[in-house]
PDB file of C-alpha atoms in Angstrom:
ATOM      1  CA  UNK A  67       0.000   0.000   0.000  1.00  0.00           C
ATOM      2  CA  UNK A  68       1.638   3.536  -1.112  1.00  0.00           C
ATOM      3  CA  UNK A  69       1.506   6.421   1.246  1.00  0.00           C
ATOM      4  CA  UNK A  70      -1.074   8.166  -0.637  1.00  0.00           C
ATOM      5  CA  UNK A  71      -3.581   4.924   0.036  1.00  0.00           C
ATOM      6  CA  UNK A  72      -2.337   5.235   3.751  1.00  0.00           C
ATOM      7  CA  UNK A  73      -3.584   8.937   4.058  1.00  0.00           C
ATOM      8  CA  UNK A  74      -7.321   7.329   4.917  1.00  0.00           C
ATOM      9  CA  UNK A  75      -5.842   6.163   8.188  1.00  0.00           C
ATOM     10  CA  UNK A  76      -5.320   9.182   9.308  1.00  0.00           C
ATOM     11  CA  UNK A  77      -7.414  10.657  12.409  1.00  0.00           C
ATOM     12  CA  UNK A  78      -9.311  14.171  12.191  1.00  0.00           C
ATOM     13  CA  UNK A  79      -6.838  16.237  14.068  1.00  0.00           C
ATOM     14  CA  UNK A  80      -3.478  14.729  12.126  1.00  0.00           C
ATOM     15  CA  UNK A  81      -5.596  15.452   8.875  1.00  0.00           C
ATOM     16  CA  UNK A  82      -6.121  18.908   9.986  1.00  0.00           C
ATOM     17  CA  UNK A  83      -2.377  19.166  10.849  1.00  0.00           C
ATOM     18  CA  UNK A  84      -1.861  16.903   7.351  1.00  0.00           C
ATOM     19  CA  UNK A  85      -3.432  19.915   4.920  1.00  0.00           C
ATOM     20  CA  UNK A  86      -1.286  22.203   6.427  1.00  0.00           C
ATOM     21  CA  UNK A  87       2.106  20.141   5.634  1.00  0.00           C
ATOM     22  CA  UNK A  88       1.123  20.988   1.822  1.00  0.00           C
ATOM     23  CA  UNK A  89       1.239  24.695   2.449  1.00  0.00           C
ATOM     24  CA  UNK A  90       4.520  24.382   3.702  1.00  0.00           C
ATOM     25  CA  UNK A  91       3.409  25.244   6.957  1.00  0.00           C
ATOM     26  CA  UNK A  92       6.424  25.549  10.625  1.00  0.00           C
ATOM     27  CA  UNK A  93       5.580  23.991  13.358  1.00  0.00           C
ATOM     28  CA  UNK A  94       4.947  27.138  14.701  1.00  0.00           C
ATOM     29  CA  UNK A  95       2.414  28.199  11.914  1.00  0.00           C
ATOM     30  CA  UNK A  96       0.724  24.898  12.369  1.00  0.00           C
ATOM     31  CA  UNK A  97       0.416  25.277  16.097  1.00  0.00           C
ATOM     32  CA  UNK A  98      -0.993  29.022  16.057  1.00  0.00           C
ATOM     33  CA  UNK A  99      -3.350  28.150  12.937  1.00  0.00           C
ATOM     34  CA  UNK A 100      -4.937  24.919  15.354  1.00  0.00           C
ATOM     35  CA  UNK A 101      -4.775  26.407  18.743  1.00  0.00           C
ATOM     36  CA  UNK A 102      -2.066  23.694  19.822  1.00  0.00           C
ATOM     37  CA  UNK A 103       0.576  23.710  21.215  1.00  0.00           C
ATOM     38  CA  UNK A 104       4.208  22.871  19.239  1.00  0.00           C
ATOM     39  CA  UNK A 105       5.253  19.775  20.993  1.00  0.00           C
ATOM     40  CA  UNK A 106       1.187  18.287  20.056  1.00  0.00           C
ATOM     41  CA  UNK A 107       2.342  19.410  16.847  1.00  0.00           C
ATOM     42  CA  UNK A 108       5.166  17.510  16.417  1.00  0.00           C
ATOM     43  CA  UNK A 109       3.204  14.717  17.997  1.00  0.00           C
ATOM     44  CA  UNK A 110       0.988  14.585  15.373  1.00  0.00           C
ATOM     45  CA  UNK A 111       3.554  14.286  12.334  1.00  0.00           C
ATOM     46  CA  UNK A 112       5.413  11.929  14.039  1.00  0.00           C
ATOM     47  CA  UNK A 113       2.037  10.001  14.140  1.00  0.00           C
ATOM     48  CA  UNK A 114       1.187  10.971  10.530  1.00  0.00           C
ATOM     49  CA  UNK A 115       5.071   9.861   9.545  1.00  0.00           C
ATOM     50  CA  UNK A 116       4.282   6.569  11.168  1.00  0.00           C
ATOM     51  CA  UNK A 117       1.458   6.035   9.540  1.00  0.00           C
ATOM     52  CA  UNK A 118       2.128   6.878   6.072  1.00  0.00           C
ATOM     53  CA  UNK A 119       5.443   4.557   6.555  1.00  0.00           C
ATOM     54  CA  UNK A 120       7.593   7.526   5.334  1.00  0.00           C
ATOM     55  CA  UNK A 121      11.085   8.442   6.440  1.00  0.00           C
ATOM     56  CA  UNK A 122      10.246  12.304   7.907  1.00  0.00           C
ATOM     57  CA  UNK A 123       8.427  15.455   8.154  1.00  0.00           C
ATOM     58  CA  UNK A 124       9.692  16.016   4.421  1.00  0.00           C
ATOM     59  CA  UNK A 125       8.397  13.302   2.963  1.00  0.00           C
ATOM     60  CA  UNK A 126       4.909  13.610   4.891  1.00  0.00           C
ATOM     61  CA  UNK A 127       4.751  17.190   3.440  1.00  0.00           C
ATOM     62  CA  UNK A 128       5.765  15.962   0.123  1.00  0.00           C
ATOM     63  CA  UNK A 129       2.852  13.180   0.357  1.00  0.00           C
ATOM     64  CA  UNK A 130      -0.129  15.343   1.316  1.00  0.00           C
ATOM     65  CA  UNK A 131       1.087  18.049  -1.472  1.00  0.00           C
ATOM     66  CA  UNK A 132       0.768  15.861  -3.925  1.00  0.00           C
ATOM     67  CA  UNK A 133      -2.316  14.369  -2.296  1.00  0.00           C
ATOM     68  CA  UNK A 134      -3.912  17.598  -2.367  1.00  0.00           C
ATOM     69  CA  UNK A 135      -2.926  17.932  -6.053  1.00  0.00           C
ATOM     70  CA  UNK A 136      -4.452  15.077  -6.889  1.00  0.00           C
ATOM     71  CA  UNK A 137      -8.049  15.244  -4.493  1.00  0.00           C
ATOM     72  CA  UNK A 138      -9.191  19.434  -4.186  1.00  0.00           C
ATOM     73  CA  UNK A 139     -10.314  21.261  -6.391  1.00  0.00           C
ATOM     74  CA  UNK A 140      -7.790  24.544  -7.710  1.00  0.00           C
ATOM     75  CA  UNK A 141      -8.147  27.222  -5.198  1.00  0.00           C
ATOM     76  CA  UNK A 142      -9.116  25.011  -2.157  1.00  0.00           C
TER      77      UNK A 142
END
């Protein structure tokens, strides 16, 4: 199963925190945008990078760009 396919298994909050990796979004940004702190952040994508089976932040973010590409309409 690719990481795209493995994107379903994601929960509501590390979806939330999932859309924001394809903006490119800190930590920081993340945390402010959601009303959480930095350390739940980083919580999150280490949950999101287990669950995807990737190798990092980088590759999460890479993964729900092209995701996003792929499943919203332009301008969403």
């Amino acid at each position: 199963m690719s990481a795209l396919e493995r994107v379903q298994f994601l929960s509501e909050r590390e979806w939330d925190v999932f859309r924001l990796l394809s903006l490119g979004s800190s930590n920081r940004d993340v945390s402010r945008a959601l009303y959480i702190t930095e350390r739940t952040v980083k919580a999150h994508i280490a949950s999101i990078v287990a669950k995807l089976a990737v190798n990092g932040r980088f590759q999460a973010a890479l993964v729900s760009y092209v995701y996003h590409m792929q499943n919203c309409p332009k301008g969403q």
